[in-house]
Amino acid sequence: MTENIELTHQQKRAFQPQKLSAPRDFTIPSVIKNSNSNMPLVLEIGAGKGKHALSFAAEHPDKHLIAIERTRNKFEAFTKQFEQRLPDNLTPIHADAIAWTVHALPPNCLTSIYLLYPNPEQHNLNQQWLNMPFFEFLLSRLQIGGTVILATNIDTYMDNAVEQASTVWALPNKRYKIAIESQRTHFEVKYLARRETCWELVMTKPQGYKTRFDDWCANNV
Ligand SMILES: C[S@@+](CC[C@H](N)C(=O)[O-])C[C@H]1O[C@@H](n2cnc3c(N)ncnc32)[C@H](O)[C@@H]1O
C-alpha cells in the first residue's frame, strides 16, 4: 500500500521549492516559531475577506488558524474585521500562499488545510490546486490523519479534484453537497443564494503517506 502511494504522485513533475523567493516583508509568525504551543495548526489558502477565518477562530478556540489572502483589497477588508475582534488564535497573512508556505511551514505541522472556492479561470486546469506540483509540497506540511477541505461551485473542478485525489494523490476522500443554508464564506453565500450546487471534498492523509518534501525545509524554518 505504501509503495503505491509513493509511486503514483512521485511520477508527477516535482515542485521546486528552492526556486521560490520569500514573500516581501516576510517574517515567520510566532505561533510557528513557538514549538511549545500544543495548539493544532490549521491553514486557509485564499481567505478572501476572512468570513470563514473569523468564524472558524471563534468556533475553535483550541486551534490556531493561519489565513492567507494575496489580493490587497480583500486582505484589507479581512484585517478591518480582524482588528475589531482581535482573536488571538487567528493569524491573517497577506502573501502568495505558495511562496509563504514554502518559506514558513516545517513538514508535518498542519492538522487541516482549507481551500474554499478557489475559482481559477474556468478553463485553466493548471490553476486547480490538485493539478499543481505544489500540492505535493502542501501535503508534506499536513500531519498523518490531517484533512484537506476543498469547496467549489464548479462541477468540473470537483469532478477533476475527486479523480486527482484518488488516482494521483492516493488520498481517501469523500464528496458532499453543501447545505443550502451554509454561509461559511462570501462566495458560498453568493452561490447558494443563486441556487447553485456547492460541493465539498474532504481528503485525508493516510498512515504511511510519503512525499518528496517530507525532509525539505527552507533555511529560515
Ligand atoms: C473566489 S475567491 C474566494 C474567497 C473566499 N475563500 C470565499 O469563498 O469567499 C478566491 C481567493 O483566493 C485568493 N487566492 C488565489 N490564489 C492564491 C494564492 N496563491 N495565495 C493566496 N491567495 C490566493 C484570491 O486572491 C481570491 O481572493
PDB file of C-alpha atoms and ligand atoms in Angstrom:
ATOM      1  CA  MET A   1       0.000   0.000   0.000  1.00  0.00           C
ATOM      2  CA  THR A   2       2.742   2.446   0.992  1.00  0.00           C
ATOM      3  CA  GLU A   3       4.674   1.654  -2.200  1.00  0.00           C
ATOM      4  CA  ASN A   4       1.674   2.537  -4.385  1.00  0.00           C
ATOM      5  CA  ILE A   5       1.166   5.794  -2.504  1.00  0.00           C
ATOM      6  CA  GLU A   6       4.773   6.761  -3.164  1.00  0.00           C
ATOM      7  CA  LEU A   7       4.756   5.745  -6.804  1.00  0.00           C
ATOM      8  CA  THR A   8       1.583   7.390  -8.055  1.00  0.00           C
ATOM      9  CA  HIS A   9       2.266  11.021  -7.269  1.00  0.00           C
ATOM     10  CA  GLN A  10       6.031  10.678  -7.421  1.00  0.00           C
ATOM     11  CA  GLN A  11       5.729  10.136 -11.158  1.00  0.00           C
ATOM     12  CA  LYS A  12       4.483  13.709 -11.436  1.00  0.00           C
ATOM     13  CA  ARG A  13       6.856  16.586 -12.248  1.00  0.00           C
ATOM     14  CA  ALA A  14       8.318  17.656  -8.911  1.00  0.00           C
ATOM     15  CA  PHE A  15       7.612  21.055  -7.406  1.00  0.00           C
ATOM     16  CA  GLN A  16      10.817  23.103  -6.977  1.00  0.00           C
ATOM     17  CA  PRO A  17      10.589  24.960  -3.667  1.00  0.00           C
ATOM     18  CA  GLN A  18      14.233  26.089  -3.838  1.00  0.00           C
ATOM     19  CA  LYS A  19      13.335  28.353  -6.772  1.00  0.00           C
ATOM     20  CA  LEU A  20      10.842  30.459  -4.796  1.00  0.00           C
ATOM     21  CA  SER A  21      11.903  33.631  -3.015  1.00  0.00           C
ATOM     22  CA  ALA A  22      10.307  34.528   0.291  1.00  0.00           C
ATOM     23  CA  PRO A  23       7.333  36.930   0.067  1.00  0.00           C
ATOM     24  CA  ARG A  24       8.054  40.641   0.570  1.00  0.00           C
ATOM     25  CA  ASP A  25       8.449  41.680   4.256  1.00  0.00           C
ATOM     26  CA  PHE A  26       8.400  38.010   5.209  1.00  0.00           C
ATOM     27  CA  THR A  27       8.568  37.014   8.871  1.00  0.00           C
ATOM     28  CA  ILE A  28       7.603  33.725  10.455  1.00  0.00           C
ATOM     29  CA  PRO A  29       4.599  34.137  12.813  1.00  0.00           C
ATOM     30  CA  SER A  30       5.330  33.402  16.472  1.00  0.00           C
ATOM     31  CA  VAL A  31       2.758  30.580  16.519  1.00  0.00           C
ATOM     32  CA  ILE A  32       5.046  28.642  14.153  1.00  0.00           C
ATOM     33  CA  LYS A  33       8.294  29.595  15.884  1.00  0.00           C
ATOM     34  CA  ASN A  34       6.886  28.690  19.286  1.00  0.00           C
ATOM     35  CA  SER A  35       7.347  24.939  19.257  1.00  0.00           C
ATOM     36  CA  ASN A  36       5.938  24.744  22.822  1.00  0.00           C
ATOM     37  CA  SER A  37       2.475  25.599  21.560  1.00  0.00           C
ATOM     38  CA  ASN A  38       0.347  22.467  21.567  1.00  0.00           C
ATOM     39  CA  MET A  39      -2.407  24.132  19.571  1.00  0.00           C
ATOM     40  CA  PRO A  40      -3.296  22.308  16.361  1.00  0.00           C
ATOM     41  CA  LEU A  41      -2.328  24.498  13.404  1.00  0.00           C
ATOM     42  CA  VAL A  42      -4.794  24.986  10.540  1.00  0.00           C
ATOM     43  CA  LEU A  43      -4.133  26.737   7.207  1.00  0.00           C
ATOM     44  CA  GLU A  44      -6.636  28.514   4.948  1.00  0.00           C
ATOM     45  CA  ILE A  45      -5.488  29.485   1.461  1.00  0.00           C
ATOM     46  CA  GLY A  46      -7.430  32.190  -0.392  1.00  0.00           C
ATOM     47  CA  ALA A  47      -9.268  33.503   2.666  1.00  0.00           C
ATOM     48  CA  GLY A  48     -10.877  36.438   0.802  1.00  0.00           C
ATOM     49  CA  LYS A  49     -12.419  38.920   3.236  1.00  0.00           C
ATOM     50  CA  GLY A  50     -11.965  36.449   6.088  1.00  0.00           C
ATOM     51  CA  LYS A  51     -15.569  35.409   6.779  1.00  0.00           C
ATOM     52  CA  HIS A  52     -14.694  31.749   7.271  1.00  0.00           C
ATOM     53  CA  ALA A  53     -11.442  32.545   9.087  1.00  0.00           C
ATOM     54  CA  LEU A  54     -13.118  34.754  11.698  1.00  0.00           C
ATOM     55  CA  SER A  55     -15.945  32.312  12.403  1.00  0.00           C
ATOM     56  CA  PHE A  56     -13.549  29.362  12.484  1.00  0.00           C
ATOM     57  CA  ALA A  57     -11.366  31.136  15.063  1.00  0.00           C
ATOM     58  CA  ALA A  58     -14.425  31.944  17.212  1.00  0.00           C
ATOM     59  CA  GLU A  59     -15.768  28.382  16.985  1.00  0.00           C
ATOM     60  CA  HIS A  60     -12.415  26.641  17.578  1.00  0.00           C
ATOM     61  CA  PRO A  61     -10.614  28.416  20.432  1.00  0.00           C
ATOM     62  CA  ASP A  62      -8.429  25.303  20.802  1.00  0.00           C
ATOM     63  CA  LYS A  63      -6.984  25.634  17.266  1.00  0.00           C
ATOM     64  CA  HIS A  64      -4.827  28.289  15.612  1.00  0.00           C
ATOM     65  CA  LEU A  65      -5.743  29.302  12.060  1.00  0.00           C
ATOM     66  CA  ILE A  66      -3.335  30.942   9.631  1.00  0.00           C
ATOM     67  CA  ALA A  67      -5.432  32.510   6.857  1.00  0.00           C
ATOM     68  CA  ILE A  68      -3.654  33.706   3.706  1.00  0.00           C
ATOM     69  CA  GLU A  69      -5.016  36.060   1.070  1.00  0.00           C
ATOM     70  CA  ARG A  70      -2.947  37.631  -1.711  1.00  0.00           C
ATOM     71  CA  THR A  71      -5.377  40.225  -3.145  1.00  0.00           C
ATOM     72  CA  ARG A  72      -4.758  43.543  -1.403  1.00  0.00           C
ATOM     73  CA  ASN A  73      -8.299  44.931  -1.221  1.00  0.00           C
ATOM     74  CA  LYS A  74      -9.724  41.640   0.054  1.00  0.00           C
ATOM     75  CA  PHE A  75      -6.964  41.375   2.628  1.00  0.00           C
ATOM     76  CA  GLU A  76      -7.658  44.941   3.793  1.00  0.00           C
ATOM     77  CA  ALA A  77     -11.343  44.096   4.261  1.00  0.00           C
ATOM     78  CA  PHE A  78     -10.253  40.986   6.186  1.00  0.00           C
ATOM     79  CA  THR A  79      -7.906  42.902   8.507  1.00  0.00           C
ATOM     80  CA  LYS A  80     -10.580  45.537   9.199  1.00  0.00           C
ATOM     81  CA  GLN A  81     -12.862  42.797  10.558  1.00  0.00           C
ATOM     82  CA  PHE A  82      -9.946  41.104  12.306  1.00  0.00           C
ATOM     83  CA  GLU A  83      -8.975  44.298  14.135  1.00  0.00           C
ATOM     84  CA  GLN A  84     -12.489  44.691  15.541  1.00  0.00           C
ATOM     85  CA  ARG A  85     -12.239  41.318  17.307  1.00  0.00           C
ATOM     86  CA  LEU A  86      -8.505  40.503  17.513  1.00  0.00           C
ATOM     87  CA  PRO A  87      -8.868  36.754  18.107  1.00  0.00           C
ATOM     88  CA  ASP A  88      -5.524  35.509  19.392  1.00  0.00           C
ATOM     89  CA  ASN A  89      -5.921  32.161  17.598  1.00  0.00           C
ATOM     90  CA  LEU A  90      -6.042  33.712  14.099  1.00  0.00           C
ATOM     91  CA  THR A  91      -3.104  35.000  12.034  1.00  0.00           C
ATOM     92  CA  PRO A  92      -4.055  36.793   8.790  1.00  0.00           C
ATOM     93  CA  ILE A  93      -1.260  36.806   6.195  1.00  0.00           C
ATOM     94  CA  HIS A  94      -1.076  38.987   3.080  1.00  0.00           C
ATOM     95  CA  ALA A  95       1.013  36.940   0.649  1.00  0.00           C
ATOM     96  CA  ASP A  96       1.023  34.427  -2.125  1.00  0.00           C
ATOM     97  CA  ALA A  97       0.275  31.185  -0.302  1.00  0.00           C
ATOM     98  CA  ILE A  98       2.706  29.104  -2.359  1.00  0.00           C
ATOM     99  CA  ALA A  99       5.828  31.129  -1.555  1.00  0.00           C
ATOM    100  CA  TRP A 100       4.646  31.712   2.002  1.00  0.00           C
ATOM    101  CA  THR A 101       4.038  28.004   2.690  1.00  0.00           C
ATOM    102  CA  VAL A 102       7.462  27.095   1.310  1.00  0.00           C
ATOM    103  CA  HIS A 103       9.271  29.624   3.500  1.00  0.00           C
ATOM    104  CA  ALA A 104       7.210  29.484   6.699  1.00  0.00           C
ATOM    105  CA  LEU A 105       5.997  25.957   7.340  1.00  0.00           C
ATOM    106  CA  PRO A 106       8.010  22.958   8.500  1.00  0.00           C
ATOM    107  CA  PRO A 107       6.963  19.466   7.396  1.00  0.00           C
ATOM    108  CA  ASN A 108       4.117  17.728   9.164  1.00  0.00           C
ATOM    109  CA  CYS A 109       2.814  20.787  11.071  1.00  0.00           C
ATOM    110  CA  LEU A 110      -0.825  21.222   9.949  1.00  0.00           C
ATOM    111  CA  THR A 111      -3.919  19.357  11.086  1.00  0.00           C
ATOM    112  CA  SER A 112      -6.187  20.765   8.321  1.00  0.00           C
ATOM    113  CA  ILE A 113      -5.993  22.852   5.188  1.00  0.00           C
ATOM    114  CA  TYR A 114      -8.967  24.804   3.787  1.00  0.00           C
ATOM    115  CA  LEU A 115      -9.233  25.684   0.085  1.00  0.00           C
ATOM    116  CA  LEU A 116     -12.645  27.347  -0.146  1.00  0.00           C
ATOM    117  CA  TYR A 117     -13.927  28.431  -3.576  1.00  0.00           C
ATOM    118  CA  PRO A 118     -10.541  28.872  -5.258  1.00  0.00           C
ATOM    119  CA  ASN A 119     -12.234  29.686  -8.597  1.00  0.00           C
ATOM    120  CA  PRO A 120      -9.396  29.842 -11.086  1.00  0.00           C
ATOM    121  CA  GLU A 121     -10.094  30.731 -14.699  1.00  0.00           C
ATOM    122  CA  GLN A 122     -12.585  28.016 -15.642  1.00  0.00           C
ATOM    123  CA  HIS A 123     -10.548  26.547 -18.487  1.00  0.00           C
ATOM    124  CA  ASN A 124      -7.117  26.754 -16.932  1.00  0.00           C
ATOM    125  CA  LEU A 125      -6.656  23.296 -15.447  1.00  0.00           C
ATOM    126  CA  ASN A 126      -3.128  24.185 -14.317  1.00  0.00           C
ATOM    127  CA  GLN A 127      -4.583  26.607 -11.773  1.00  0.00           C
ATOM    128  CA  GLN A 128      -6.576  23.921  -9.964  1.00  0.00           C
ATOM    129  CA  TRP A 129      -4.869  23.083  -6.665  1.00  0.00           C
ATOM    130  CA  LEU A 130      -4.872  19.308  -7.167  1.00  0.00           C
ATOM    131  CA  ASN A 131      -3.299  19.668 -10.621  1.00  0.00           C
ATOM    132  CA  MET A 132      -0.366  21.674  -9.307  1.00  0.00           C
ATOM    133  CA  PRO A 133       3.016  20.125  -8.421  1.00  0.00           C
ATOM    134  CA  PHE A 134       2.807  22.394  -5.323  1.00  0.00           C
ATOM    135  CA  PHE A 135       0.009  20.149  -3.974  1.00  0.00           C
ATOM    136  CA  GLU A 136       2.610  17.504  -3.097  1.00  0.00           C
ATOM    137  CA  PHE A 137       4.556  20.102  -1.092  1.00  0.00           C
ATOM    138  CA  LEU A 138       1.341  21.176   0.650  1.00  0.00           C
ATOM    139  CA  LEU A 139       0.641  17.538   1.605  1.00  0.00           C
ATOM    140  CA  SER A 140       4.133  17.277   3.113  1.00  0.00           C
ATOM    141  CA  ARG A 141       3.118  20.056   5.572  1.00  0.00           C
ATOM    142  CA  LEU A 142      -0.005  18.104   6.647  1.00  0.00           C
ATOM    143  CA  GLN A 143       0.125  15.620   9.519  1.00  0.00           C
ATOM    144  CA  ILE A 144      -0.859  11.984   9.040  1.00  0.00           C
ATOM    145  CA  GLY A 145      -4.626  11.808   9.614  1.00  0.00           C
ATOM    146  CA  GLY A 146      -4.953  15.502   8.697  1.00  0.00           C
ATOM    147  CA  THR A 147      -7.508  16.725   6.168  1.00  0.00           C
ATOM    148  CA  VAL A 148      -7.656  18.981   3.128  1.00  0.00           C
ATOM    149  CA  ILE A 149     -11.083  20.546   2.662  1.00  0.00           C
ATOM    150  CA  LEU A 150     -11.872  21.876  -0.801  1.00  0.00           C
ATOM    151  CA  ALA A 151     -15.147  23.636  -1.712  1.00  0.00           C
ATOM    152  CA  THR A 152     -16.322  24.747  -5.137  1.00  0.00           C
ATOM    153  CA  ASN A 153     -19.465  25.532  -7.108  1.00  0.00           C
ATOM    154  CA  ILE A 154     -17.832  24.369 -10.357  1.00  0.00           C
ATOM    155  CA  ASP A 155     -18.904  20.787 -11.110  1.00  0.00           C
ATOM    156  CA  THR A 156     -15.962  20.094 -13.424  1.00  0.00           C
ATOM    157  CA  TYR A 157     -13.498  21.392 -10.801  1.00  0.00           C
ATOM    158  CA  MET A 158     -14.986  18.990  -8.249  1.00  0.00           C
ATOM    159  CA  ASP A 159     -15.090  16.039 -10.681  1.00  0.00           C
ATOM    160  CA  ASN A 160     -11.421  16.591 -11.517  1.00  0.00           C
ATOM    161  CA  ALA A 161     -10.464  17.020  -7.853  1.00  0.00           C
ATOM    162  CA  VAL A 162     -12.123  13.699  -6.932  1.00  0.00           C
ATOM    163  CA  GLU A 163     -10.301  11.980  -9.790  1.00  0.00           C
ATOM    164  CA  GLN A 164      -6.926  13.513  -8.895  1.00  0.00           C
ATOM    165  CA  ALA A 165      -7.350  12.869  -5.162  1.00  0.00           C
ATOM    166  CA  SER A 166      -7.986   9.180  -5.802  1.00  0.00           C
ATOM    167  CA  THR A 167      -5.715   8.347  -8.727  1.00  0.00           C
ATOM    168  CA  VAL A 168      -2.743  10.716  -8.444  1.00  0.00           C
ATOM    169  CA  TRP A 169      -2.597  11.606  -4.758  1.00  0.00           C
ATOM    170  CA  ALA A 170      -3.975   8.354  -3.311  1.00  0.00           C
ATOM    171  CA  LEU A 171      -5.928  10.261  -0.669  1.00  0.00           C
ATOM    172  CA  PRO A 172      -9.046   8.652   0.805  1.00  0.00           C
ATOM    173  CA  ASN A 173     -11.774  11.221   0.127  1.00  0.00           C
ATOM    174  CA  LYS A 174     -15.473  11.993   0.482  1.00  0.00           C
ATOM    175  CA  ARG A 175     -17.556  14.364  -1.611  1.00  0.00           C
ATOM    176  CA  TYR A 176     -20.509  16.206  -0.052  1.00  0.00           C
ATOM    177  CA  LYS A 177     -23.190  18.560  -1.288  1.00  0.00           C
ATOM    178  CA  ILE A 178     -23.083  21.729   0.833  1.00  0.00           C
ATOM    179  CA  ALA A 179     -26.334  22.521   2.665  1.00  0.00           C
ATOM    180  CA  ILE A 180     -28.324  25.393   1.150  1.00  0.00           C
ATOM    181  CA  GLU A 181     -28.288  27.291   4.469  1.00  0.00           C
ATOM    182  CA  SER A 182     -24.497  27.167   4.839  1.00  0.00           C
ATOM    183  CA  GLN A 183     -22.854  30.622   4.985  1.00  0.00           C
ATOM    184  CA  ARG A 184     -19.166  29.937   5.592  1.00  0.00           C
ATOM    185  CA  THR A 185     -17.731  32.359   3.028  1.00  0.00           C
ATOM    186  CA  HIS A 186     -18.866  35.340   0.963  1.00  0.00           C
ATOM    187  CA  PHE A 187     -18.677  33.261  -2.208  1.00  0.00           C
ATOM    188  CA  GLU A 188     -20.622  30.389  -0.643  1.00  0.00           C
ATOM    189  CA  VAL A 189     -23.394  32.816   0.365  1.00  0.00           C
ATOM    190  CA  LYS A 190     -23.499  34.236  -3.177  1.00  0.00           C
ATOM    191  CA  TYR A 191     -23.605  30.862  -4.960  1.00  0.00           C
ATOM    192  CA  LEU A 192     -26.171  29.290  -2.656  1.00  0.00           C
ATOM    193  CA  ALA A 193     -28.397  32.382  -2.931  1.00  0.00           C
ATOM    194  CA  ARG A 194     -28.363  31.766  -6.711  1.00  0.00           C
ATOM    195  CA  ARG A 195     -29.412  28.159  -6.027  1.00  0.00           C
ATOM    196  CA  GLU A 196     -26.148  26.815  -7.441  1.00  0.00           C
ATOM    197  CA  THR A 197     -24.919  23.481  -6.121  1.00  0.00           C
ATOM    198  CA  CYS A 198     -21.814  23.835  -3.983  1.00  0.00           C
ATOM    199  CA  TRP A 199     -19.561  20.843  -3.340  1.00  0.00           C
ATOM    200  CA  GLU A 200     -17.084  19.958  -0.648  1.00  0.00           C
ATOM    201  CA  LEU A 201     -14.341  17.350  -0.864  1.00  0.00           C
ATOM    202  CA  VAL A 202     -12.667  16.142   2.323  1.00  0.00           C
ATOM    203  CA  MET A 203      -9.356  14.347   1.714  1.00  0.00           C
ATOM    204  CA  THR A 204      -7.426  12.560   4.454  1.00  0.00           C
ATOM    205  CA  LYS A 205      -3.678  11.919   4.567  1.00  0.00           C
ATOM    206  CA  PRO A 206      -3.399   8.219   5.378  1.00  0.00           C
ATOM    207  CA  GLN A 207      -0.857   6.335   7.503  1.00  0.00           C
ATOM    208  CA  GLY A 208       2.412   5.677   5.684  1.00  0.00           C
ATOM    209  CA  TYR A 209       1.958   8.562   3.242  1.00  0.00           C
ATOM    210  CA  LYS A 210       5.224   9.822   1.737  1.00  0.00           C
ATOM    211  CA  THR A 211       6.072  12.872  -0.345  1.00  0.00           C
ATOM    212  CA  ARG A 212       9.375  14.025  -1.819  1.00  0.00           C
ATOM    213  CA  PHE A 213       9.358  17.002   0.599  1.00  0.00           C
ATOM    214  CA  ASP A 214       8.996  15.229   3.930  1.00  0.00           C
ATOM    215  CA  ASP A 215      12.517  16.293   4.926  1.00  0.00           C
ATOM    216  CA  TRP A 216      12.650  19.567   2.990  1.00  0.00           C
ATOM    217  CA  CYS A 217      12.864  22.817   4.984  1.00  0.00           C
ATOM    218  CA  ALA A 218      13.574  26.366   3.849  1.00  0.00           C
ATOM    219  CA  ASN A 219      16.700  27.805   5.512  1.00  0.00           C
ATOM    220  CA  ASN A 220      14.621  30.117   7.668  1.00  0.00           C
ATOM    221  CA  VAL A 221      12.247  27.452   9.102  1.00  0.00           C
TER     222      VAL A 221
HETATM  223  C1  LIG B   1     -13.012  33.245  -5.386  1.00  0.00           C
HETATM  224  S1  LIG B   1     -12.128  33.919  -4.061  1.00  0.00           S
HETATM  225  C2  LIG B   1     -12.821  33.092  -2.657  1.00  0.00           C
HETATM  226  C3  LIG B   1     -12.542  33.807  -1.371  1.00  0.00           C
HETATM  227  C4  LIG B   1     -13.122  33.124  -0.129  1.00  0.00           C
HETATM  228  N1  LIG B   1     -12.491  31.839   0.094  1.00  0.00           N
HETATM  229  C5  LIG B   1     -14.598  32.959  -0.268  1.00  0.00           C
HETATM  230  O1  LIG B   1     -15.042  31.829  -0.525  1.00  0.00           O
HETATM  231  O2  LIG B   1     -15.325  33.964  -0.131  1.00  0.00           O
HETATM  232  C6  LIG B   1     -10.546  33.110  -4.209  1.00  0.00           C
HETATM  233  C7  LIG B   1      -9.487  33.869  -3.433  1.00  0.00           C
HETATM  234  O3  LIG B   1      -8.285  33.118  -3.411  1.00  0.00           O
HETATM  235  C8  LIG B   1      -7.211  34.039  -3.452  1.00  0.00           C
HETATM  236  N2  LIG B   1      -6.023  33.298  -3.915  1.00  0.00           N
HETATM  237  C9  LIG B   1      -5.908  32.580  -5.054  1.00  0.00           C
HETATM  238  N3  LIG B   1      -4.671  32.054  -5.154  1.00  0.00           N
HETATM  239  C10 LIG B   1      -3.999  32.439  -4.042  1.00  0.00           C
HETATM  240  C11 LIG B   1      -2.684  32.231  -3.570  1.00  0.00           C
HETATM  241  N4  LIG B   1      -1.783  31.530  -4.290  1.00  0.00           N
HETATM  242  N5  LIG B   1      -2.328  32.767  -2.393  1.00  0.00           N
HETATM  243  C12 LIG B   1      -3.212  33.484  -1.664  1.00  0.00           C
HETATM  244  N6  LIG B   1      -4.477  33.747  -2.062  1.00  0.00           N
HETATM  245  C13 LIG B   1      -4.869  33.221  -3.235  1.00  0.00           C
HETATM  246  C14 LIG B   1      -7.676  35.107  -4.420  1.00  0.00           C
HETATM  247  O4  LIG B   1      -6.981  36.328  -4.216  1.00  0.00           O
HETATM  248  C15 LIG B   1      -9.142  35.204  -4.064  1.00  0.00           C
HETATM  249  O5  LIG B   1      -9.386  36.216  -3.107  1.00  0.00           O
END
